C-alpha atoms as a PDB file:
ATOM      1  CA  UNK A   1     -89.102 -67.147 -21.912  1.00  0.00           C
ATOM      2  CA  UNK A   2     -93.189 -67.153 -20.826  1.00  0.00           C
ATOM      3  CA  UNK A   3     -91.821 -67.808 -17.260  1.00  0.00           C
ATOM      4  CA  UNK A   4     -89.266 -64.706 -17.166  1.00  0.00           C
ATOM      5  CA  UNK A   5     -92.004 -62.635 -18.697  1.00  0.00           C
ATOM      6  CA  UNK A   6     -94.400 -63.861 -15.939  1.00  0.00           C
ATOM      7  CA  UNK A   7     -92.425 -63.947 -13.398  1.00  0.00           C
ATOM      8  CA  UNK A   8     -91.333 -60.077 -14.586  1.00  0.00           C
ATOM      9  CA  UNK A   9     -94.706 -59.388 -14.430  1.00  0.00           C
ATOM     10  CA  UNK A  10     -95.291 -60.595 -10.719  1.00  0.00           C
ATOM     11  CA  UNK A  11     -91.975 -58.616  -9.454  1.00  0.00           C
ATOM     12  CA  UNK A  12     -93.285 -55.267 -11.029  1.00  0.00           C
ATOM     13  CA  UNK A  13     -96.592 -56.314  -9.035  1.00  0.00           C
ATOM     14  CA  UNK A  14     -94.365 -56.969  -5.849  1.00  0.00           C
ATOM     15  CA  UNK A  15     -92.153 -53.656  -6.305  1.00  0.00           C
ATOM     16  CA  UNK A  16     -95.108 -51.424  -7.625  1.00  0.00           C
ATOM     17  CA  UNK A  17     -98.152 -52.388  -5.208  1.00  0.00           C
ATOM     18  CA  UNK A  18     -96.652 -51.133  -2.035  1.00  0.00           C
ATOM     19  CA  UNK A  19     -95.699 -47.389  -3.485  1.00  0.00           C
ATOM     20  CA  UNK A  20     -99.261 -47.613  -5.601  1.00  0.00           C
ATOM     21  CA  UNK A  21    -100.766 -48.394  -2.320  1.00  0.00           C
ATOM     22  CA  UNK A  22    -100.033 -45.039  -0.135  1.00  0.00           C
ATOM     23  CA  UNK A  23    -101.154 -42.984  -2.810  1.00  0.00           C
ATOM     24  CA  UNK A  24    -104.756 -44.214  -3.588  1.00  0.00           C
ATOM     25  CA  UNK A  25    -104.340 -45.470  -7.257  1.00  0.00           C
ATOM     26  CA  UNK A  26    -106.580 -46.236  -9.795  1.00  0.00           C
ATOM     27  CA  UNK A  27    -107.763 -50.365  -8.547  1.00  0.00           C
ATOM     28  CA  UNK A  28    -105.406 -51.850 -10.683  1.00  0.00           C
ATOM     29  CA  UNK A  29    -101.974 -51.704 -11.241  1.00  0.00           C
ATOM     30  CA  UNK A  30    -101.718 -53.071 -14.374  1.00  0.00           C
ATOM     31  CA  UNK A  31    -103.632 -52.165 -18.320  1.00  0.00           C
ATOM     32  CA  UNK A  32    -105.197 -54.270 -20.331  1.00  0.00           C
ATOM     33  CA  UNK A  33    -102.435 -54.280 -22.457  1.00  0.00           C
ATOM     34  CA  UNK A  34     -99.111 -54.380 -20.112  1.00  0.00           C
ATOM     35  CA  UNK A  35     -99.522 -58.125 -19.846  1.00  0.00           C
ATOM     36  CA  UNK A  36    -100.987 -60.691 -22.242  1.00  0.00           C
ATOM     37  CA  UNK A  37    -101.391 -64.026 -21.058  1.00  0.00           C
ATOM     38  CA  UNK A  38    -100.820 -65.487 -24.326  1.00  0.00           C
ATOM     39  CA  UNK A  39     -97.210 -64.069 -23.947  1.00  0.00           C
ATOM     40  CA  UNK A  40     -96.536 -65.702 -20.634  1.00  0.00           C
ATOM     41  CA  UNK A  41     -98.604 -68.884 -20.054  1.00  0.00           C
ATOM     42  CA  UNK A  42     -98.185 -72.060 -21.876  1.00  0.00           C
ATOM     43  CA  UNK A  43    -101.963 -73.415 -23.636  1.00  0.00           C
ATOM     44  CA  UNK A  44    -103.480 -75.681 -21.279  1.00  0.00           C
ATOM     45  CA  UNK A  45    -103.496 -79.523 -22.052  1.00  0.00           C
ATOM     46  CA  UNK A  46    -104.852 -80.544 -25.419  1.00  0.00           C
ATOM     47  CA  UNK A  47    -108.318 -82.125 -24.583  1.00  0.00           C
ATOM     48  CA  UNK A  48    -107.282 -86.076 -25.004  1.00  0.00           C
ATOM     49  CA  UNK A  49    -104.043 -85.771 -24.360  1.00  0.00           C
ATOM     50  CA  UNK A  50    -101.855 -87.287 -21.622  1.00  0.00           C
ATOM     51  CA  UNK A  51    -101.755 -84.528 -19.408  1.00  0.00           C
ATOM     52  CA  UNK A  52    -105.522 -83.969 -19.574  1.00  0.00           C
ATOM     53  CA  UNK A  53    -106.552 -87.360 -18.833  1.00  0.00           C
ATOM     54  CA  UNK A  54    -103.983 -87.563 -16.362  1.00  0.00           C
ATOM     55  CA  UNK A  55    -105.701 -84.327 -14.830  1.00  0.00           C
ATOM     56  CA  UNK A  56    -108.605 -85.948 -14.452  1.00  0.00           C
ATOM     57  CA  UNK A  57    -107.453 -89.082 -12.904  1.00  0.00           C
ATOM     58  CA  UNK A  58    -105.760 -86.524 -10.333  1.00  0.00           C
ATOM     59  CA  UNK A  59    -109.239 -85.201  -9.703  1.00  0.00           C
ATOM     60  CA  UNK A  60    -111.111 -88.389  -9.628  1.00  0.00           C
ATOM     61  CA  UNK A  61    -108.737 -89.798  -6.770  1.00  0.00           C
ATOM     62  CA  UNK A  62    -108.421 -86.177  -4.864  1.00  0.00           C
ATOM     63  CA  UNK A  63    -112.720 -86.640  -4.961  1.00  0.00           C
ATOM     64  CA  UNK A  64    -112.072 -90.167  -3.516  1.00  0.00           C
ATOM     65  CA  UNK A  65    -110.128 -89.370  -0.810  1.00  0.00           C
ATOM     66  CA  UNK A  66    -111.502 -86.384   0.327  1.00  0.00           C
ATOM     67  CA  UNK A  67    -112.714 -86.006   3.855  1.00  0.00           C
ATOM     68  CA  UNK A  68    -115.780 -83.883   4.969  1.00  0.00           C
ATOM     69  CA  UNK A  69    -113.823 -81.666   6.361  1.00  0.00           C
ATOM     70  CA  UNK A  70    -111.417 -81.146   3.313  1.00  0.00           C
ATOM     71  CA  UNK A  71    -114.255 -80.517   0.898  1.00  0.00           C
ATOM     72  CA  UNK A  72    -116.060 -77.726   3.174  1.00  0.00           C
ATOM     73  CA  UNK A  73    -112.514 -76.259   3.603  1.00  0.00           C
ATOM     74  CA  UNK A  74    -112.356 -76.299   0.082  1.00  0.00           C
ATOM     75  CA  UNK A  75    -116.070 -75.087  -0.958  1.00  0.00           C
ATOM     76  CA  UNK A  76    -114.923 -71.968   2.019  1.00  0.00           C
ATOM     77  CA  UNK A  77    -112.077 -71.722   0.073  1.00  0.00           C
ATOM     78  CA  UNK A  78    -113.778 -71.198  -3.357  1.00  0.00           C
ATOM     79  CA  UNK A  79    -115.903 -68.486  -1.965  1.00  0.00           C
ATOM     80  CA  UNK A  80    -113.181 -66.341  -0.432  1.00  0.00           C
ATOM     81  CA  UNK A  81    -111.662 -64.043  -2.894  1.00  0.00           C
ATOM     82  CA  UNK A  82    -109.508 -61.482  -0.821  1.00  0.00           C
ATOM     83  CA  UNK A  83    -106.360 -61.752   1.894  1.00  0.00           C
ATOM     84  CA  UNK A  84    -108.339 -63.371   4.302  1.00  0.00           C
ATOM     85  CA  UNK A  85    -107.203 -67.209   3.042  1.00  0.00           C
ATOM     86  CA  UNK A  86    -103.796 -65.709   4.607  1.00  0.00           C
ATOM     87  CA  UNK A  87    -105.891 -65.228   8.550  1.00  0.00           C
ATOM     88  CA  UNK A  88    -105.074 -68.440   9.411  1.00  0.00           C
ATOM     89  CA  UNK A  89    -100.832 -69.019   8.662  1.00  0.00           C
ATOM     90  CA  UNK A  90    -100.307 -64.744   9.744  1.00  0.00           C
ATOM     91  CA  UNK A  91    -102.583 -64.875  12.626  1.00  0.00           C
ATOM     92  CA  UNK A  92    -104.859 -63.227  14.939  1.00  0.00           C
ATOM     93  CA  UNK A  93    -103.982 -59.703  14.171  1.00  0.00           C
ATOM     94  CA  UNK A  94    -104.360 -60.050  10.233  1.00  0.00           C
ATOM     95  CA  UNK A  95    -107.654 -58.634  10.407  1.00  0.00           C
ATOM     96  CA  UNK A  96    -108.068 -56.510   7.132  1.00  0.00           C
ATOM     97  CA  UNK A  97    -110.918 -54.524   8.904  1.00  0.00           C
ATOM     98  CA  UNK A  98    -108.327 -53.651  11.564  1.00  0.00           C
ATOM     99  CA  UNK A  99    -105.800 -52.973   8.872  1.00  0.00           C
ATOM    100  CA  UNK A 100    -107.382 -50.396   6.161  1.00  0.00           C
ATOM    101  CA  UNK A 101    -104.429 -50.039   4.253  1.00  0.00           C
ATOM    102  CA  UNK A 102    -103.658 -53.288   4.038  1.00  0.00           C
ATOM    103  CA  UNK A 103    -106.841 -54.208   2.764  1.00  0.00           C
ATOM    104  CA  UNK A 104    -106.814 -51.473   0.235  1.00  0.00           C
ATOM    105  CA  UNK A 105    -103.378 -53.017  -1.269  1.00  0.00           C
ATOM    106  CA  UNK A 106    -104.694 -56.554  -1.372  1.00  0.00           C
ATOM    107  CA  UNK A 107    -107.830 -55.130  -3.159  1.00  0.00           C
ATOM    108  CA  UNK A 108    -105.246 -53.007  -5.547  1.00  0.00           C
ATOM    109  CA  UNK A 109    -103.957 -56.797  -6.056  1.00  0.00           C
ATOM    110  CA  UNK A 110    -107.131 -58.774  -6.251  1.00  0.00           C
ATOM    111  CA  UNK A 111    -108.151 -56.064  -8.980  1.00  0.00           C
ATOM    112  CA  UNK A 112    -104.936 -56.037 -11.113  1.00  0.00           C
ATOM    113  CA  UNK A 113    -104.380 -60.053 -11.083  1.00  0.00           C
ATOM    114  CA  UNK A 114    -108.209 -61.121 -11.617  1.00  0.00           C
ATOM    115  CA  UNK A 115    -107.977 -58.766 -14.782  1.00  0.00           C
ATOM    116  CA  UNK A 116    -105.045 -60.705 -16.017  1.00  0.00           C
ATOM    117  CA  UNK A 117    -107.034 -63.708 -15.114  1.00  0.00           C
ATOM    118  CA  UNK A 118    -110.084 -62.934 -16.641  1.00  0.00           C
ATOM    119  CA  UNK A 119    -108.045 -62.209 -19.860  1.00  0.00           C
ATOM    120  CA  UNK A 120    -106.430 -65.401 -19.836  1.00  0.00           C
ATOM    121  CA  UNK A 121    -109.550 -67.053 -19.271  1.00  0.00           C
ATOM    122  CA  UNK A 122    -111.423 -65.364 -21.980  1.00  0.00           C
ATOM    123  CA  UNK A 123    -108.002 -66.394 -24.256  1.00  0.00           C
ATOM    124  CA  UNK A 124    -108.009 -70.365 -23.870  1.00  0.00           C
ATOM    125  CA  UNK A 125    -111.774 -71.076 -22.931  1.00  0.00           C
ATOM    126  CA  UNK A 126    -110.800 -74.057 -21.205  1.00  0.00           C
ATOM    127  CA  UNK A 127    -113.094 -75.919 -20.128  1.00  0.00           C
ATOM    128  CA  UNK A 128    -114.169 -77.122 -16.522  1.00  0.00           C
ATOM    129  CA  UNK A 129    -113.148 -80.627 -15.504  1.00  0.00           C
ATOM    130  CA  UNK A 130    -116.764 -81.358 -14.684  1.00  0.00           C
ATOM    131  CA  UNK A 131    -117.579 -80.910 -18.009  1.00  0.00           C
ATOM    132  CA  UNK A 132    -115.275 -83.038 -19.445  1.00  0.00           C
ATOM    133  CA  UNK A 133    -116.114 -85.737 -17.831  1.00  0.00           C
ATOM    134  CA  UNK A 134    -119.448 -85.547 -16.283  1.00  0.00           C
ATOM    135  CA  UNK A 135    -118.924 -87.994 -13.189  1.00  0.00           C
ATOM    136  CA  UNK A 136    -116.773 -85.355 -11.463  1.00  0.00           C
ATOM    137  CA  UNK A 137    -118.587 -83.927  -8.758  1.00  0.00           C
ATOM    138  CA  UNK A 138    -116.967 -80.668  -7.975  1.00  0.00           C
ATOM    139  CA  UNK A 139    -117.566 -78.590  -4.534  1.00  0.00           C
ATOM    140  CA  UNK A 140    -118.864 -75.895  -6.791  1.00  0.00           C
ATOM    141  CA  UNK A 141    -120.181 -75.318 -10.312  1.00  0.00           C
ATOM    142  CA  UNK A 142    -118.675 -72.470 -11.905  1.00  0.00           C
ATOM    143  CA  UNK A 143    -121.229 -69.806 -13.747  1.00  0.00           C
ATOM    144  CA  UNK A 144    -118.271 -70.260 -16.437  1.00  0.00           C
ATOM    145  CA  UNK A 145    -118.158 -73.357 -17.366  1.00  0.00           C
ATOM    146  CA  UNK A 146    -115.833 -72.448 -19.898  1.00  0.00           C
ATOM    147  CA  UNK A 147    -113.119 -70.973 -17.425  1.00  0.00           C
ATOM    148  CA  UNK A 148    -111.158 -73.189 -16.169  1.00  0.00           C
ATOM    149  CA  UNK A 149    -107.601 -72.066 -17.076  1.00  0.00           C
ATOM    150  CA  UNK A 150    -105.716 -70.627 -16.254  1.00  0.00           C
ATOM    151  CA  UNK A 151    -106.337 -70.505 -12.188  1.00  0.00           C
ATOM    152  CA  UNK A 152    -107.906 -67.541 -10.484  1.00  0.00           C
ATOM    153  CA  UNK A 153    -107.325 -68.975  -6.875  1.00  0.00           C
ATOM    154  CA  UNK A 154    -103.697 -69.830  -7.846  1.00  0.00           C
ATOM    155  CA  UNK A 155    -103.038 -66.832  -9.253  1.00  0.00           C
ATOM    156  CA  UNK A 156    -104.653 -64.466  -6.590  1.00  0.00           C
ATOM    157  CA  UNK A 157    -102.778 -66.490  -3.503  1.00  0.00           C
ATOM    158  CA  UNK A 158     -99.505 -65.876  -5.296  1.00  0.00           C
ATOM    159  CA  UNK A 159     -99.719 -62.597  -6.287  1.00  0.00           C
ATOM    160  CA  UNK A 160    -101.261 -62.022  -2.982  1.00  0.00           C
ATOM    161  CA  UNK A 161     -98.744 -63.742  -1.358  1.00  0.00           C
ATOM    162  CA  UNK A 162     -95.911 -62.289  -2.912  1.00  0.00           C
ATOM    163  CA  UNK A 163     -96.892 -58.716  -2.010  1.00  0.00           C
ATOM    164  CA  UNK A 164     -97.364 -60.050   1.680  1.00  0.00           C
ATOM    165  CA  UNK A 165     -94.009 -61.359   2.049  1.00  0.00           C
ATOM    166  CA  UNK A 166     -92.245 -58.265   0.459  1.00  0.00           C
END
């Protein structure tokens, strides 16, 4: 039931961001209100658990085996908060300064899912993985350290995404 209600929530996105777009919109397309994360998203792992301490044996081998070049790809990546993570996969001409409206949209979208984020966030007060277990050495220390779930990268490449493929 969470998924169809998120997922719900992602196709009004998908449907209402283009025609909210054109007309110059309030920044977001969503209230406070017309989504609760609480509603739609399952609590994160239990600290202790199985799935946490499996999370963090993810992490600690994805730290081992990074390259150089994977971990400045990924400390770029953790910086860039708009379409541009999509320049690469659509291309030379996805240039949001060349495209104004475009970039407007994807800010319309940036706006309406980090508020949904940030709610979510402010909900579960998960912690970072670095603070669970101090021997982590992320690419980047959040100001937040209590912010880890659920995912504002994941969540703004999807939603992102799925207004760039409609």
């Amino acid at each position: 039931m969470r998924a169809v209600r998120l997922l719900a929530a992602v196709s009004l996105l998908v449907v209402v961001a283009p025609a909210m777009a054109a007309k110059d919109k309030p920044a977001s397309l969503l209230a406070t209100a017309d989504l609760d994360p609480v509603l739609v998203l399952p609590p994160p792992p239990l600290p202790g658990s199985a799935q946490a301490t499996a999370d963090l044996a993810e992490l600690h081998a994805v730290e081992r085996l990074r390259t150089p070049t994977e971990q400045a790809a990924a400390e770029l990546e953790g910086e860039t908060k708009n379409a541009t993570i999509f320049a690469d996969v659509l291309g030379p001409r996805f240039d949001l300064a060349t495209l104004p409206a475009t970039a407007r949209l994807m800010a319309m979208v940036r706006a309406t899912e980090k508020a949904v984020v940030d709610r979510g966030k402010d909900e579960f007060r998960r912690p970072r993985p670095y603070m669970v277990d101090p021997t982590l050495t992320p690419c980047k220390r959040n100001e937040d350290p209590l912010s880890s779930y659920p995912s504002g990268h994941t969540t703004m490449a999807f939603s992102m995404a799925a207004v760039l493929a409609r």
